[in-house]
PDB file of C-alpha atoms in Angstrom:
ATOM      1  CA  UNK A1203     144.571  33.298 115.472  1.00  0.00           C
ATOM      2  CA  UNK A1204     143.579  29.762 116.260  1.00  0.00           C
ATOM      3  CA  UNK A1205     140.532  30.987 118.189  1.00  0.00           C
ATOM      4  CA  UNK A1206     139.464  33.110 115.270  1.00  0.00           C
ATOM      5  CA  UNK A1207     139.573  30.201 112.783  1.00  0.00           C
ATOM      6  CA  UNK A1208     137.560  28.056 115.180  1.00  0.00           C
ATOM      7  CA  UNK A1209     134.896  30.769 115.520  1.00  0.00           C
ATOM      8  CA  UNK A1210     134.623  31.156 111.751  1.00  0.00           C
ATOM      9  CA  UNK A1211     134.437  27.395 111.260  1.00  0.00           C
ATOM     10  CA  UNK A1212     131.732  27.123 113.934  1.00  0.00           C
ATOM     11  CA  UNK A1213     129.686  29.932 112.414  1.00  0.00           C
ATOM     12  CA  UNK A1214     130.001  28.365 108.936  1.00  0.00           C
ATOM     13  CA  UNK A1215     128.936  25.004 110.336  1.00  0.00           C
ATOM     14  CA  UNK A1216     125.911  26.617 112.074  1.00  0.00           C
ATOM     15  CA  UNK A1217     124.975  28.461 108.885  1.00  0.00           C
ATOM     16  CA  UNK A1218     125.222  25.230 106.874  1.00  0.00           C
ATOM     17  CA  UNK A1219     123.163  23.360 109.478  1.00  0.00           C
ATOM     18  CA  UNK A1220     120.509  26.128 109.486  1.00  0.00           C
ATOM     19  CA  UNK A1221     120.291  26.019 105.684  1.00  0.00           C
ATOM     20  CA  UNK A1222     119.902  22.224 105.726  1.00  0.00           C
ATOM     21  CA  UNK A1223     117.124  22.452 108.341  1.00  0.00           C
ATOM     22  CA  UNK A1224     115.383  25.156 106.301  1.00  0.00           C
ATOM     23  CA  UNK A1225     115.653  23.086 103.112  1.00  0.00           C
ATOM     24  CA  UNK A1226     114.226  19.958 104.755  1.00  0.00           C
ATOM     25  CA  UNK A1227     111.421  21.982 106.383  1.00  0.00           C
ATOM     26  CA  UNK A1228     110.353  23.361 103.017  1.00  0.00           C
ATOM     27  CA  UNK A1229     110.661  19.936 101.374  1.00  0.00           C
ATOM     28  CA  UNK A1230     108.554  18.300 104.109  1.00  0.00           C
ATOM     29  CA  UNK A1231     105.872  21.014 103.801  1.00  0.00           C
ATOM     30  CA  UNK A1232     105.676  20.393 100.047  1.00  0.00           C
ATOM     31  CA  UNK A1233     105.489  16.613 100.604  1.00  0.00           C
ATOM     32  CA  UNK A1234     102.640  17.015 103.122  1.00  0.00           C
ATOM     33  CA  UNK A1235     100.719  19.162 100.620  1.00  0.00           C
ATOM     34  CA  UNK A1236     101.271  16.551  97.915  1.00  0.00           C
ATOM     35  CA  UNK A1237      99.962  13.774 100.200  1.00  0.00           C
ATOM     36  CA  UNK A1238      96.894  15.830 101.186  1.00  0.00           C
ATOM     37  CA  UNK A1239      96.128  16.624  97.544  1.00  0.00           C
ATOM     38  CA  UNK A1240      96.635  12.978  96.630  1.00  0.00           C
ATOM     39  CA  UNK A1241      94.170  11.877  99.316  1.00  0.00           C
ATOM     40  CA  UNK A1242      91.568  14.396  98.124  1.00  0.00           C
ATOM     41  CA  UNK A1243      91.972  13.227  94.524  1.00  0.00           C
ATOM     42  CA  UNK A1244      91.680   9.599  95.618  1.00  0.00           C
ATOM     43  CA  UNK A1245      88.429  10.305  97.498  1.00  0.00           C
ATOM     44  CA  UNK A1246      87.026  12.204  94.516  1.00  0.00           C
ATOM     45  CA  UNK A1247      87.968   9.349  92.173  1.00  0.00           C
ATOM     46  CA  UNK A1248      86.295   6.855  94.521  1.00  0.00           C
ATOM     47  CA  UNK A1249      83.103   8.970  94.575  1.00  0.00           C
ATOM     48  CA  UNK A1250      83.114   9.378  90.805  1.00  0.00           C
ATOM     49  CA  UNK A1251      83.723   5.667  90.251  1.00  0.00           C
ATOM     50  CA  UNK A1252      80.806   4.718  92.526  1.00  0.00           C
ATOM     51  CA  UNK A1253      78.570   7.347  90.902  1.00  0.00           C
ATOM     52  CA  UNK A1254      79.324   6.122  87.378  1.00  0.00           C
ATOM     53  CA  UNK A1255      78.727   2.511  88.437  1.00  0.00           C
ATOM     54  CA  UNK A1256      75.354   3.231  90.088  1.00  0.00           C
ATOM     55  CA  UNK A1257      74.074   5.604  87.396  1.00  0.00           C
ATOM     56  CA  UNK A1258      75.110   3.223  84.611  1.00  0.00           C
ATOM     57  CA  UNK A1259      73.346   0.327  86.344  1.00  0.00           C
ATOM     58  CA  UNK A1260      70.133   2.334  86.611  1.00  0.00           C
ATOM     59  CA  UNK A1261      70.444   3.461  82.969  1.00  0.00           C
ATOM     60  CA  UNK A1262      70.766  -0.167  81.841  1.00  0.00           C
ATOM     61  CA  UNK A1263      67.587  -1.016  83.763  1.00  0.00           C
ATOM     62  CA  UNK A1264      65.773   1.699  81.823  1.00  0.00           C
ATOM     63  CA  UNK A1265      67.210   0.559  78.488  1.00  0.00           C
ATOM     64  CA  UNK A1266      66.212  -3.070  79.181  1.00  0.00           C
ATOM     65  CA  UNK A1267      62.584  -2.241  79.912  1.00  0.00           C
ATOM     66  CA  UNK A1268      59.777  -2.413  77.387  1.00  0.00           C
ATOM     67  CA  UNK A1269      57.535   0.209  79.063  1.00  0.00           C
ATOM     68  CA  UNK A1270      57.609   2.825  81.794  1.00  0.00           C
ATOM     69  CA  UNK A1271      55.625   0.524  84.074  1.00  0.00           C
ATOM     70  CA  UNK A1272      58.165  -2.251  83.516  1.00  0.00           C
ATOM     71  CA  UNK A1273      61.036   0.191  84.155  1.00  0.00           C
ATOM     72  CA  UNK A1274      59.408   1.272  87.430  1.00  0.00           C
ATOM     73  CA  UNK A1275      58.915  -2.359  88.478  1.00  0.00           C
ATOM     74  CA  UNK A1276      62.502  -3.256  87.549  1.00  0.00           C
ATOM     75  CA  UNK A1277      63.830  -0.284  89.544  1.00  0.00           C
ATOM     76  CA  UNK A1278      61.745  -1.252  92.573  1.00  0.00           C
ATOM     77  CA  UNK A1279      62.895  -4.868  92.227  1.00  0.00           C
ATOM     78  CA  UNK A1280      66.584  -4.010  91.801  1.00  0.00           C
ATOM     79  CA  UNK A1281      66.553  -1.642  94.785  1.00  0.00           C
ATOM     80  CA  UNK A1282      64.035  -3.703  96.804  1.00  0.00           C
ATOM     81  CA  UNK A1283      65.912  -3.465 100.117  1.00  0.00           C
ATOM     82  CA  UNK A1284      66.847   0.168  99.755  1.00  0.00           C
ATOM     83  CA  UNK A1285      65.072   3.192 101.132  1.00  0.00           C
ATOM     84  CA  UNK A1286      63.428   4.697  98.038  1.00  0.00           C
ATOM     85  CA  UNK A1287      61.413   7.862  97.662  1.00  0.00           C
ATOM     86  CA  UNK A1288      58.964   7.621  94.768  1.00  0.00           C
ATOM     87  CA  UNK A1289      56.988  10.427  93.200  1.00  0.00           C
ATOM     88  CA  UNK A1290      54.523   9.853  90.380  1.00  0.00           C
ATOM     89  CA  UNK A1291      52.945  12.573  88.314  1.00  0.00           C
ATOM     90  CA  UNK A1292      51.152  13.092  85.063  1.00  0.00           C
ATOM     91  CA  UNK A1293      51.920  16.375  83.391  1.00  0.00           C
ATOM     92  CA  UNK A1294      49.291  17.719  81.050  1.00  0.00           C
ATOM     93  CA  UNK A1295      50.940  19.677  78.280  1.00  0.00           C
ATOM     94  CA  UNK A1296      47.734  21.291  77.071  1.00  0.00           C
ATOM     95  CA  UNK A1297      48.157  25.037  77.233  1.00  0.00           C
ATOM     96  CA  UNK A1298      51.892  24.721  77.955  1.00  0.00           C
ATOM     97  CA  UNK A1299      54.033  27.084  75.832  1.00  0.00           C
ATOM     98  CA  UNK A1300      55.949  25.340  73.049  1.00  0.00           C
ATOM     99  CA  UNK A1301      59.369  26.203  74.561  1.00  0.00           C
ATOM    100  CA  UNK A1302      58.374  24.537  77.863  1.00  0.00           C
ATOM    101  CA  UNK A1303      57.240  21.430  76.019  1.00  0.00           C
ATOM    102  CA  UNK A1304      60.783  21.130  74.683  1.00  0.00           C
ATOM    103  CA  UNK A1305      62.096  21.268  78.278  1.00  0.00           C
ATOM    104  CA  UNK A1306      59.796  18.408  79.284  1.00  0.00           C
ATOM    105  CA  UNK A1307      60.957  16.322  76.343  1.00  0.00           C
ATOM    106  CA  UNK A1308      64.734  16.846  76.559  1.00  0.00           C
ATOM    107  CA  UNK A1309      66.578  14.208  74.600  1.00  0.00           C
ATOM    108  CA  UNK A1310      63.785  13.830  72.050  1.00  0.00           C
ATOM    109  CA  UNK A1311      65.445  15.698  69.209  1.00  0.00           C
ATOM    110  CA  UNK A1312      66.456  14.351  65.845  1.00  0.00           C
ATOM    111  CA  UNK A1313      70.097  14.040  64.848  1.00  0.00           C
ATOM    112  CA  UNK A1314      69.851  17.267  62.847  1.00  0.00           C
ATOM    113  CA  UNK A1315      69.038  19.214  65.994  1.00  0.00           C
ATOM    114  CA  UNK A1316      65.473  20.051  65.040  1.00  0.00           C
ATOM    115  CA  UNK A1317      62.586  18.956  67.182  1.00  0.00           C
ATOM    116  CA  UNK A1318      61.115  15.520  66.553  1.00  0.00           C
ATOM    117  CA  UNK A1319      57.474  15.053  65.603  1.00  0.00           C
ATOM    118  CA  UNK A1320      54.990  16.893  67.817  1.00  0.00           C
ATOM    119  CA  UNK A1321      54.579  15.335  71.238  1.00  0.00           C
ATOM    120  CA  UNK A1322      51.350  14.033  72.624  1.00  0.00           C
ATOM    121  CA  UNK A1323      49.378  16.237  74.981  1.00  0.00           C
ATOM    122  CA  UNK A1324      50.249  14.128  78.007  1.00  0.00           C
ATOM    123  CA  UNK A1325      53.607  13.151  79.473  1.00  0.00           C
ATOM    124  CA  UNK A1326      53.718  10.695  82.349  1.00  0.00           C
ATOM    125  CA  UNK A1327      56.578  10.914  84.841  1.00  0.00           C
ATOM    126  CA  UNK A1328      57.955   8.878  87.717  1.00  0.00           C
ATOM    127  CA  UNK A1329      60.775  10.055  89.974  1.00  0.00           C
ATOM    128  CA  UNK A1330      62.789   7.764  92.234  1.00  0.00           C
ATOM    129  CA  UNK A1331      65.442   8.643  94.801  1.00  0.00           C
ATOM    130  CA  UNK A1332      67.663   5.837  96.087  1.00  0.00           C
ATOM    131  CA  UNK A1333      69.835   6.548  99.127  1.00  0.00           C
ATOM    132  CA  UNK A1334      73.361   5.312  99.937  1.00  0.00           C
ATOM    133  CA  UNK A1335      75.531   5.410 103.056  1.00  0.00           C
ATOM    134  CA  UNK A1336      79.052   6.882 103.214  1.00  0.00           C
ATOM    135  CA  UNK A1337      80.567   3.618 101.901  1.00  0.00           C
ATOM    136  CA  UNK A1338      78.279   3.592  98.830  1.00  0.00           C
ATOM    137  CA  UNK A1339      76.138   0.741 100.161  1.00  0.00           C
ATOM    138  CA  UNK A1340      72.390   0.946  99.702  1.00  0.00           C
ATOM    139  CA  UNK A1341      70.829   2.790 102.629  1.00  0.00           C
ATOM    140  CA  UNK A1342      68.456   0.163 104.016  1.00  0.00           C
ATOM    141  CA  UNK A1343      66.296   0.110 107.117  1.00  0.00           C
ATOM    142  CA  UNK A1344      68.794  -2.323 108.701  1.00  0.00           C
ATOM    143  CA  UNK A1345      71.842  -0.077 108.310  1.00  0.00           C
ATOM    144  CA  UNK A1346      69.871   3.147 108.869  1.00  0.00           C
ATOM    145  CA  UNK A1347      70.538   2.855 112.605  1.00  0.00           C
ATOM    146  CA  UNK A1348      74.321   2.728 112.081  1.00  0.00           C
ATOM    147  CA  UNK A1349      74.418   6.093 110.309  1.00  0.00           C
ATOM    148  CA  UNK A1350      71.771   8.696 110.983  1.00  0.00           C
ATOM    149  CA  UNK A1351      71.527  10.186 107.507  1.00  0.00           C
ATOM    150  CA  UNK A1352      72.275   8.894 104.025  1.00  0.00           C
ATOM    151  CA  UNK A1353      75.431  10.341 102.491  1.00  0.00           C
ATOM    152  CA  UNK A1354      74.617   9.984  98.786  1.00  0.00           C
ATOM    153  CA  UNK A1355      71.532   9.739  96.612  1.00  0.00           C
ATOM    154  CA  UNK A1356      70.709   8.528  93.124  1.00  0.00           C
ATOM    155  CA  UNK A1357      67.865  10.382  91.434  1.00  0.00           C
ATOM    156  CA  UNK A1358      66.047   8.689  88.561  1.00  0.00           C
ATOM    157  CA  UNK A1359      63.425  10.652  86.622  1.00  0.00           C
ATOM    158  CA  UNK A1360      61.462   8.663  84.071  1.00  0.00           C
ATOM    159  CA  UNK A1361      59.261  10.277  81.434  1.00  0.00           C
ATOM    160  CA  UNK A1362      57.246   8.668  78.684  1.00  0.00           C
ATOM    161  CA  UNK A1363      55.845  10.411  75.640  1.00  0.00           C
ATOM    162  CA  UNK A1364      55.045   9.248  72.112  1.00  0.00           C
ATOM    163  CA  UNK A1365      56.545   5.795  72.616  1.00  0.00           C
ATOM    164  CA  UNK A1366      59.831   7.174  73.961  1.00  0.00           C
ATOM    165  CA  UNK A1367      60.979   6.418  77.488  1.00  0.00           C
ATOM    166  CA  UNK A1368      63.582   8.900  78.728  1.00  0.00           C
ATOM    167  CA  UNK A1369      65.459   8.890  82.009  1.00  0.00           C
ATOM    168  CA  UNK A1370      67.504  11.591  83.665  1.00  0.00           C
ATOM    169  CA  UNK A1371      69.877  10.091  86.230  1.00  0.00           C
ATOM    170  CA  UNK A1372      72.082  11.945  88.715  1.00  0.00           C
ATOM    171  CA  UNK A1373      74.226  10.883  91.668  1.00  0.00           C
ATOM    172  CA  UNK A1374      74.556  13.486  94.450  1.00  0.00           C
ATOM    173  CA  UNK A1375      76.741  13.920  97.523  1.00  0.00           C
ATOM    174  CA  UNK A1376      74.358  15.123 100.235  1.00  0.00           C
ATOM    175  CA  UNK A1377      77.212  16.249 102.493  1.00  0.00           C
ATOM    176  CA  UNK A1378      78.905  18.446  99.879  1.00  0.00           C
ATOM    177  CA  UNK A1379      78.277  22.160  99.939  1.00  0.00           C
ATOM    178  CA  UNK A1380      78.356  22.342  96.132  1.00  0.00           C
ATOM    179  CA  UNK A1381      75.008  22.152  94.411  1.00  0.00           C
ATOM    180  CA  UNK A1382      76.273  19.980  91.562  1.00  0.00           C
ATOM    181  CA  UNK A1383      75.846  16.281  90.926  1.00  0.00           C
ATOM    182  CA  UNK A1384      78.897  14.028  91.050  1.00  0.00           C
ATOM    183  CA  UNK A1385      77.750  12.353  87.824  1.00  0.00           C
ATOM    184  CA  UNK A1386      74.771  12.779  85.487  1.00  0.00           C
ATOM    185  CA  UNK A1387      73.568  10.735  82.544  1.00  0.00           C
ATOM    186  CA  UNK A1388      70.555  10.644  80.238  1.00  0.00           C
ATOM    187  CA  UNK A1389      69.103   7.480  78.811  1.00  0.00           C
ATOM    188  CA  UNK A1390      66.442   7.119  76.141  1.00  0.00           C
ATOM    189  CA  UNK A1391      64.663   4.053  74.907  1.00  0.00           C
ATOM    190  CA  UNK A1392      62.166   3.860  72.051  1.00  0.00           C
ATOM    191  CA  UNK A1393      59.406   1.447  73.030  1.00  0.00           C
ATOM    192  CA  UNK A1394      57.506   1.590  69.776  1.00  0.00           C
ATOM    193  CA  UNK A1395      54.047   2.929  69.329  1.00  0.00           C
ATOM    194  CA  UNK A1396      51.887   4.719  66.810  1.00  0.00           C
ATOM    195  CA  UNK A1397      53.730   7.273  64.739  1.00  0.00           C
TER     196      UNK A1397
END
């Protein structure tokens, strides 16, 4: 009978030990998932924080300017060491359907939601793209050799019509598969003019 009690005690001990191992295995798997999720959230928060900082800085440059030419010069001056892609265009709105004119002049509506006064027949635009490395530093010719491609980009689109300077700003992750900006902001600045 003594042997039988020992066998039952041993099997109960093994069962208890197996249950404890199973419990700690499940708990450790959950903890690893929590740490991985936490790291992903931390990286996303870091990206979003950098995007908001850079977009807000560019928006303040636009708001501080007195003309589109001054905004362009201030952008070039602020990002003077960075690799910048610039595209200038003048868009003639003659013959453009009225609904497309509204697309060109986004942000130029009155508080009531109706369209502001008719726009002029010519809208001038300037588009800038500023590049950043994976640590959110400006992508310059000096650090271009350290990393082959820029990791992020800030796109600034300036448009001027009827004394209103508008800017569409977006910060993108070039490595992400998603086709969505990390952060976007619009800025508008009335420069005065004949109305």
